[in-house]
Amino acid sequence: HAHESFQRIEVEFEGELYSFRTPFADKASLENLLHCIAYIFSSGLYHPGLHERTEKLSAVAMRMEMKHAINNCFLINDAYSADILSLDVSLDFLNTQARQKEKVLILSDILQSGLPPAELYNKVARMVKEKNVSLFIGIGKEITAHKDSFSGYQALFYADTESFLRDFDFSSLWKMGILIKGARDFEFERISN
């Protein structure tokens, strides 16, 4: 429940209701806090003073960096991991920050997902559509092999980071919110730079 600049979290534990207030509104921070609250109850560490403490928590520095970029764009750089769960969180963060701006996602192949590639990239494509990404850029042999999953909206594909940097027209990015998300091997920090 939103209240002023706080969210209220209600937890039921062993038939009793407990209420906490938090300054967090983004999905990642709320999920982290809920894990902490679950741990506190399951370990018998709960005490009444905790209510005041959750109001005073400050956000954990995220891996994601936000920067001003060329052509009045801003960039969310999450160039050190690419997996389906963190992609969901990163896209929510992009949506929170970008608001009215058009949104761009630059994504590498997702390595070691444990899913068959066709299923994995269908899932990614659905997520991209749900989160209103205006331009999708896929980089890598796997994602390019499954580009048919991404029909129905603007999508570009490149075999590797090198060919993207060489062939992409960066002047086409104008006043956009851009999320860069890549597995380490793809050296996406070069795109970020």
CSV table of C-alpha atoms in Angstrom, one decimal, residues 24-160:
chain,number,residue,atom,x,y,z
A,24,PHE,CA,11.3,1.5,-1.3
A,25,ALA,CA,9.0,1.4,-4.4
A,26,ASP,CA,11.1,-0.6,-6.9
A,27,LYS,CA,10.7,-4.3,-7.3
A,28,ALA,CA,14.3,-5.3,-6.6
A,29,SER,CA,14.5,-3.4,-3.3
A,30,LEU,CA,11.1,-4.6,-2.1
A,31,GLU,CA,12.1,-8.2,-3.0
A,32,ASN,CA,15.4,-7.8,-1.0
A,33,LEU,CA,13.5,-6.5,2.0
A,34,LEU,CA,10.9,-9.3,1.9
A,35,HIS,CA,13.7,-11.8,1.9
A,36,CYS,CA,15.1,-10.2,5.0
A,37,ILE,CA,11.7,-10.1,6.7
A,38,ALA,CA,11.1,-13.8,5.9
A,39,TYR,CA,14.6,-14.6,7.3
A,40,ILE,CA,13.9,-12.6,10.5
A,41,PHE,CA,10.6,-14.4,11.2
A,42,SER,CA,11.9,-17.9,10.3
A,43,SER,CA,15.0,-17.5,12.5
A,44,GLY,CA,13.0,-16.2,15.5
A,45,LEU,CA,14.8,-12.8,15.4
A,46,TYR,CA,11.7,-10.6,15.3
A,47,HIS,CA,11.3,-7.8,17.8
A,48,PRO,CA,8.9,-4.8,17.9
A,49,GLY,CA,11.7,-2.2,17.2
A,50,LEU,CA,12.1,-3.6,13.7
A,51,HIS,CA,9.1,-1.5,12.4
A,52,GLU,CA,11.0,1.8,12.9
A,53,ARG,CA,14.1,0.4,11.3
A,54,THR,CA,12.5,-0.6,8.0
A,55,GLU,CA,11.5,3.0,7.5
A,56,LYS,CA,15.1,4.1,7.7
A,57,LEU,CA,16.6,1.7,5.3
A,58,SER,CA,18.5,3.2,2.4
A,59,ALA,CA,18.8,1.5,-1.0
A,60,VAL,CA,21.6,-0.9,-1.6
A,61,ALA,CA,23.9,0.3,-4.4
A,62,MET,CA,22.9,-1.7,-7.4
A,63,ARG,CA,25.2,-3.2,-10.0
A,64,MET,CA,23.3,-1.0,-12.5
A,65,GLU,CA,24.9,2.4,-13.3
A,66,MET,CA,22.8,5.2,-14.7
A,67,LYS,CA,24.5,7.7,-16.9
A,68,HIS,CA,23.7,10.6,-19.2
A,69,ALA,CA,24.6,9.6,-22.7
A,70,ILE,CA,24.8,11.0,-26.3
A,71,ASN,CA,21.8,12.7,-27.9
A,72,ASN,CA,20.0,13.4,-24.7
A,73,CYS,CA,19.6,9.7,-23.9
A,74,PHE,CA,20.3,8.1,-20.6
A,75,LEU,CA,21.9,4.8,-20.2
A,76,ILE,CA,21.4,2.1,-17.6
A,77,ASN,CA,24.4,-0.1,-17.7
A,78,ASP,CA,24.1,-3.6,-16.5
A,79,ALA,CA,26.9,-5.0,-18.6
A,80,TYR,CA,28.0,-7.7,-16.3
A,81,SER,CA,25.2,-10.2,-16.3
A,82,ALA,CA,22.5,-11.5,-18.6
A,83,ASP,CA,20.0,-13.9,-17.1
A,84,ILE,CA,16.2,-14.0,-17.4
A,85,LEU,CA,15.4,-13.0,-13.8
A,86,SER,CA,17.6,-10.0,-13.6
A,87,LEU,CA,16.4,-8.9,-17.1
A,88,ASP,CA,12.9,-8.6,-15.6
A,89,VAL,CA,14.2,-6.5,-12.7
A,90,SER,CA,16.4,-4.3,-15.0
A,91,LEU,CA,13.5,-3.7,-17.5
A,92,ASP,CA,11.3,-2.6,-14.5
A,93,PHE,CA,14.0,-0.2,-13.5
A,94,LEU,CA,14.3,1.1,-17.1
A,95,ASN,CA,10.5,1.7,-17.1
A,96,THR,CA,10.6,3.5,-13.8
A,97,GLN,CA,13.4,5.8,-15.0
A,98,ALA,CA,12.4,6.3,-18.6
A,99,ARG,CA,8.6,7.1,-18.1
A,100,GLN,CA,7.6,8.9,-21.3
A,101,LYS,CA,10.8,8.2,-23.2
A,102,GLU,CA,11.2,5.6,-25.8
A,103,LYS,CA,13.0,2.5,-24.5
A,104,VAL,CA,15.8,0.6,-26.0
A,105,LEU,CA,17.2,-2.8,-24.8
A,106,ILE,CA,20.6,-4.0,-26.0
A,107,LEU,CA,20.9,-7.6,-24.9
A,108,SER,CA,23.6,-10.3,-25.5
A,109,ASP,CA,23.1,-14.0,-25.8
A,110,ILE,CA,21.9,-15.4,-22.4
A,111,LEU,CA,24.4,-18.1,-21.3
A,112,GLN,CA,23.6,-21.1,-19.1
A,113,SER,CA,19.9,-20.4,-18.6
A,114,GLY,CA,19.1,-24.1,-18.3
A,115,LEU,CA,16.2,-23.6,-20.8
A,116,PRO,CA,16.1,-24.8,-24.5
A,117,PRO,CA,17.2,-21.7,-26.6
A,118,ALA,CA,13.8,-21.5,-28.4
A,119,GLU,CA,11.9,-21.4,-25.2
A,120,LEU,CA,14.4,-18.9,-23.6
A,121,TYR,CA,14.2,-16.4,-26.5
A,122,ASN,CA,10.4,-16.7,-26.7
A,123,LYS,CA,10.3,-15.8,-23.0
A,124,VAL,CA,12.6,-12.8,-23.6
A,125,ALA,CA,10.6,-11.6,-26.6
A,126,ARG,CA,7.3,-11.8,-24.5
A,127,MET,CA,9.0,-9.8,-21.7
A,128,VAL,CA,10.3,-7.1,-24.2
A,129,LYS,CA,6.8,-6.7,-25.6
A,130,GLU,CA,5.2,-6.5,-22.1
A,131,LYS,CA,7.7,-3.9,-20.9
A,132,ASN,CA,7.0,-1.6,-24.0
A,133,VAL,CA,10.5,-1.6,-25.4
A,134,SER,CA,10.5,0.4,-28.6
A,135,LEU,CA,13.7,-0.9,-30.1
A,136,PHE,CA,15.3,-4.3,-29.3
A,137,ILE,CA,18.9,-5.0,-30.2
A,138,GLY,CA,20.2,-8.6,-29.9
A,139,ILE,CA,23.9,-9.3,-30.0
A,140,GLY,CA,25.2,-12.8,-30.3
A,141,LYS,CA,24.9,-15.9,-32.5
A,142,GLU,CA,22.3,-17.6,-30.4
A,143,ILE,CA,19.9,-14.6,-30.1
A,144,THR,CA,20.3,-13.9,-33.8
A,145,ALA,CA,19.5,-17.5,-34.6
A,146,HIS,CA,16.2,-17.0,-32.8
A,147,LYS,CA,15.3,-13.6,-34.2
A,148,ASP,CA,11.9,-14.9,-35.5
A,149,SER,CA,10.8,-14.8,-31.8
A,150,PHE,CA,11.1,-11.1,-31.9
A,151,SER,CA,8.7,-10.3,-34.8
A,152,GLY,CA,6.0,-7.7,-34.3
A,153,TYR,CA,8.2,-4.8,-33.1
A,154,GLN,CA,11.4,-3.1,-34.1
A,155,ALA,CA,14.4,-5.4,-33.6
A,156,LEU,CA,18.0,-5.5,-34.9
A,157,PHE,CA,20.5,-8.3,-34.6
A,158,TYR,CA,24.3,-8.5,-34.8
A,159,ALA,CA,26.6,-11.5,-34.6
A,160,ASP,CA,28.9,-9.9,-32.1
